[in-house]
XYZ file of N, CA and C in Angstrom:
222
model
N 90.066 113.378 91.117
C 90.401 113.545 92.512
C 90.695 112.157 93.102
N 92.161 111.769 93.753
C 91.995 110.570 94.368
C 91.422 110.620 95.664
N 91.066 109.118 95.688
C 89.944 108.718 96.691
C 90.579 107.539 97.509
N 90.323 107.085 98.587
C 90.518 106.123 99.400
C 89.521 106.121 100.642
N 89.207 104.593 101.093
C 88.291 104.264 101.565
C 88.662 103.788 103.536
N 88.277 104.440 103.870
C 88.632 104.339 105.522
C 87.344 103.112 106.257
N 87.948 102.274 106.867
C 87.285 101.506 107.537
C 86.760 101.185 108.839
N 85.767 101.682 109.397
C 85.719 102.210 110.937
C 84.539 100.670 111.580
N 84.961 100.483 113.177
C 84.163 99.585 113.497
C 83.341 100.564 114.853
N 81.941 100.618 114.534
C 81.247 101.183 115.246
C 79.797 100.982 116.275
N 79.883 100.984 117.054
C 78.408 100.674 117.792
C 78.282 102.022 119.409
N 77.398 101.481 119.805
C 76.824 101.873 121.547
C 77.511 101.151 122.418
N 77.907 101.836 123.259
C 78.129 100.816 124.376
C 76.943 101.059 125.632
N 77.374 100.357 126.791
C 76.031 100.461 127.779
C 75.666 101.885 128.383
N 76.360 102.570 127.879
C 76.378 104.317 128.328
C 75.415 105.069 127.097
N 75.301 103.947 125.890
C 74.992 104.616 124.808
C 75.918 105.653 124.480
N 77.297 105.725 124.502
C 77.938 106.281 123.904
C 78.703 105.629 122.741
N 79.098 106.658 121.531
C 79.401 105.748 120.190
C 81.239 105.199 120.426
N 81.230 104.260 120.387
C 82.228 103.604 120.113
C 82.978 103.845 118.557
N 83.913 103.872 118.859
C 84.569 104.354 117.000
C 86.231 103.725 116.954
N 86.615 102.873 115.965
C 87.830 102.406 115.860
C 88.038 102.279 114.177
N 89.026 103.235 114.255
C 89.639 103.568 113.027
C 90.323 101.955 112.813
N 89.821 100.995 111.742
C 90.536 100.079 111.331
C 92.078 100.178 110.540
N 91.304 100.300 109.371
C 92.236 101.262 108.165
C 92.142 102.107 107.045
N 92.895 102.067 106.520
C 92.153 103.111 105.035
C 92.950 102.064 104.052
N 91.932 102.196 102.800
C 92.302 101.055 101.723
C 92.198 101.663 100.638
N 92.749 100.914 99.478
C 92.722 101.886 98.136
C 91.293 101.638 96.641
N 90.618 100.471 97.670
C 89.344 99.909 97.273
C 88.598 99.869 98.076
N 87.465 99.399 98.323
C 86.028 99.172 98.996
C 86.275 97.315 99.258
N 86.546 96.861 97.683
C 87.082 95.102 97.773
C 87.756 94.849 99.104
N 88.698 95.743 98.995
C 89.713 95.514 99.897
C 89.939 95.922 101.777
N 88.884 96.435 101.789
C 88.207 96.885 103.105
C 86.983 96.129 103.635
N 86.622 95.151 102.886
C 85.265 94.364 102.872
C 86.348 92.842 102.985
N 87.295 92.675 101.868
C 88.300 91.738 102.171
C 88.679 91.409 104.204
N 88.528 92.507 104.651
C 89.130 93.101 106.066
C 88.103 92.707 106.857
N 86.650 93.151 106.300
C 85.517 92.960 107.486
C 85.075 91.323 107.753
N 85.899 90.521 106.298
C 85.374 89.330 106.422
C 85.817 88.595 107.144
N 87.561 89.406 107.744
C 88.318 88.541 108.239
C 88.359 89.071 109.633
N 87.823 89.631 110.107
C 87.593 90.180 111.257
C 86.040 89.856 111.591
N 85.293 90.090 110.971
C 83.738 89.738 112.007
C 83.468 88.469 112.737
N 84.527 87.738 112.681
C 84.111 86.287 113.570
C 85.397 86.555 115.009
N 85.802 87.561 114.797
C 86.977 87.380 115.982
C 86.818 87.663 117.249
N 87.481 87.824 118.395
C 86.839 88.408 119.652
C 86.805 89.643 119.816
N 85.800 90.335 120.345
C 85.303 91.315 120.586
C 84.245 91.591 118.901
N 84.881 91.819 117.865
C 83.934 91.999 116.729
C 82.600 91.307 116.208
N 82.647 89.797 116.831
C 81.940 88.915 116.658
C 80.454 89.382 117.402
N 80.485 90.005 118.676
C 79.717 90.489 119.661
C 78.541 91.111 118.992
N 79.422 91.923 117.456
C 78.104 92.950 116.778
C 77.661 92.372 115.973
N 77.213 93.006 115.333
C 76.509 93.096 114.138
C 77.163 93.186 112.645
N 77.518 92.663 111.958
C 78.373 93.219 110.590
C 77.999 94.387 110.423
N 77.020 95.254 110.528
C 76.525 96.582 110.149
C 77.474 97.228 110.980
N 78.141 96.964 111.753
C 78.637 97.760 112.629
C 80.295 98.218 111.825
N 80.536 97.358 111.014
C 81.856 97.995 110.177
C 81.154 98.732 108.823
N 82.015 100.144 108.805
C 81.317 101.247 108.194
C 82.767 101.214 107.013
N 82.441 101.372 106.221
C 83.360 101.999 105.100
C 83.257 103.464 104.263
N 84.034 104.166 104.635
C 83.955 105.887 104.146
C 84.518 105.781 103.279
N 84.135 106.911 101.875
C 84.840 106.934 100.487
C 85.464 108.541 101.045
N 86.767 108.768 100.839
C 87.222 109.877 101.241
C 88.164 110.558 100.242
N 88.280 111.760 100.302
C 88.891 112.159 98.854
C 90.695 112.887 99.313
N 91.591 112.582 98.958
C 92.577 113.707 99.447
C 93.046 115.018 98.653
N 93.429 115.734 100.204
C 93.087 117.198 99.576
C 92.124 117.734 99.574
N 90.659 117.350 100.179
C 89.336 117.490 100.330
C 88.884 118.108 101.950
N 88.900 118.984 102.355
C 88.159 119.120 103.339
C 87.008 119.105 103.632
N 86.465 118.845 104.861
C 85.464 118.591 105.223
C 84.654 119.831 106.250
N 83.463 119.568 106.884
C 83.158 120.370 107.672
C 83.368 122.030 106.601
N 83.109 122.097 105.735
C 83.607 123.770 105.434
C 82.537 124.192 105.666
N 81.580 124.105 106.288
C 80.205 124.696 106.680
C 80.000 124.767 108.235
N 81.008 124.147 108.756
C 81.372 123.842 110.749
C 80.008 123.039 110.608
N 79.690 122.813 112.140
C 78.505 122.474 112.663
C 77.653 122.861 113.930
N 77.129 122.169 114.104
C 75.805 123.054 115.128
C 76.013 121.261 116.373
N 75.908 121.687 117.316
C 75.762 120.666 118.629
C 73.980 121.001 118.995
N 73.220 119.462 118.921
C 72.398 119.302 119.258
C 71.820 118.967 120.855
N 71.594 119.754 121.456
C 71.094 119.031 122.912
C 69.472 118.906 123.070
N 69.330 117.473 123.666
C 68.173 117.460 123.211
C 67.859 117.161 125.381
């Protein structure tokens, strides 16, 4: 099954709501980590945390959610 790796930059903002920015999708993990190195000192990215860039292994042709989901209110 091919696979490719999506690169998202994520945190809270002062609302505590999640912030989410689709960077890119890469055809390695190297090569998406290549990306976070060259981005975590820049403006606005610098602000977080390196934890805050996420890398997803994703498959195509693969769906997701085939089970839906449930909304939590707490």
């Amino acid at each position: 099954m091919e696979k490719y790796y999506e690169l998202y930059h994520v945190y809270e903002d002062d609302k505590l709501d999640d912030v989410v920015k689709l960077i890119g999708i890469f055809n390695t993990p190297k090569e998406a980590w290549e990306v976070v190195k060259s981005l975590r000192h820049k403006p606005g990215f610098r602000k977080y945390s390196q934890k805050c860039f996420w890398i997803s292994r994703c498959y195509i042709d693969l769906a997701g959610w085939d089970e839906g989901f449930t909304i939590i209110i707490s």
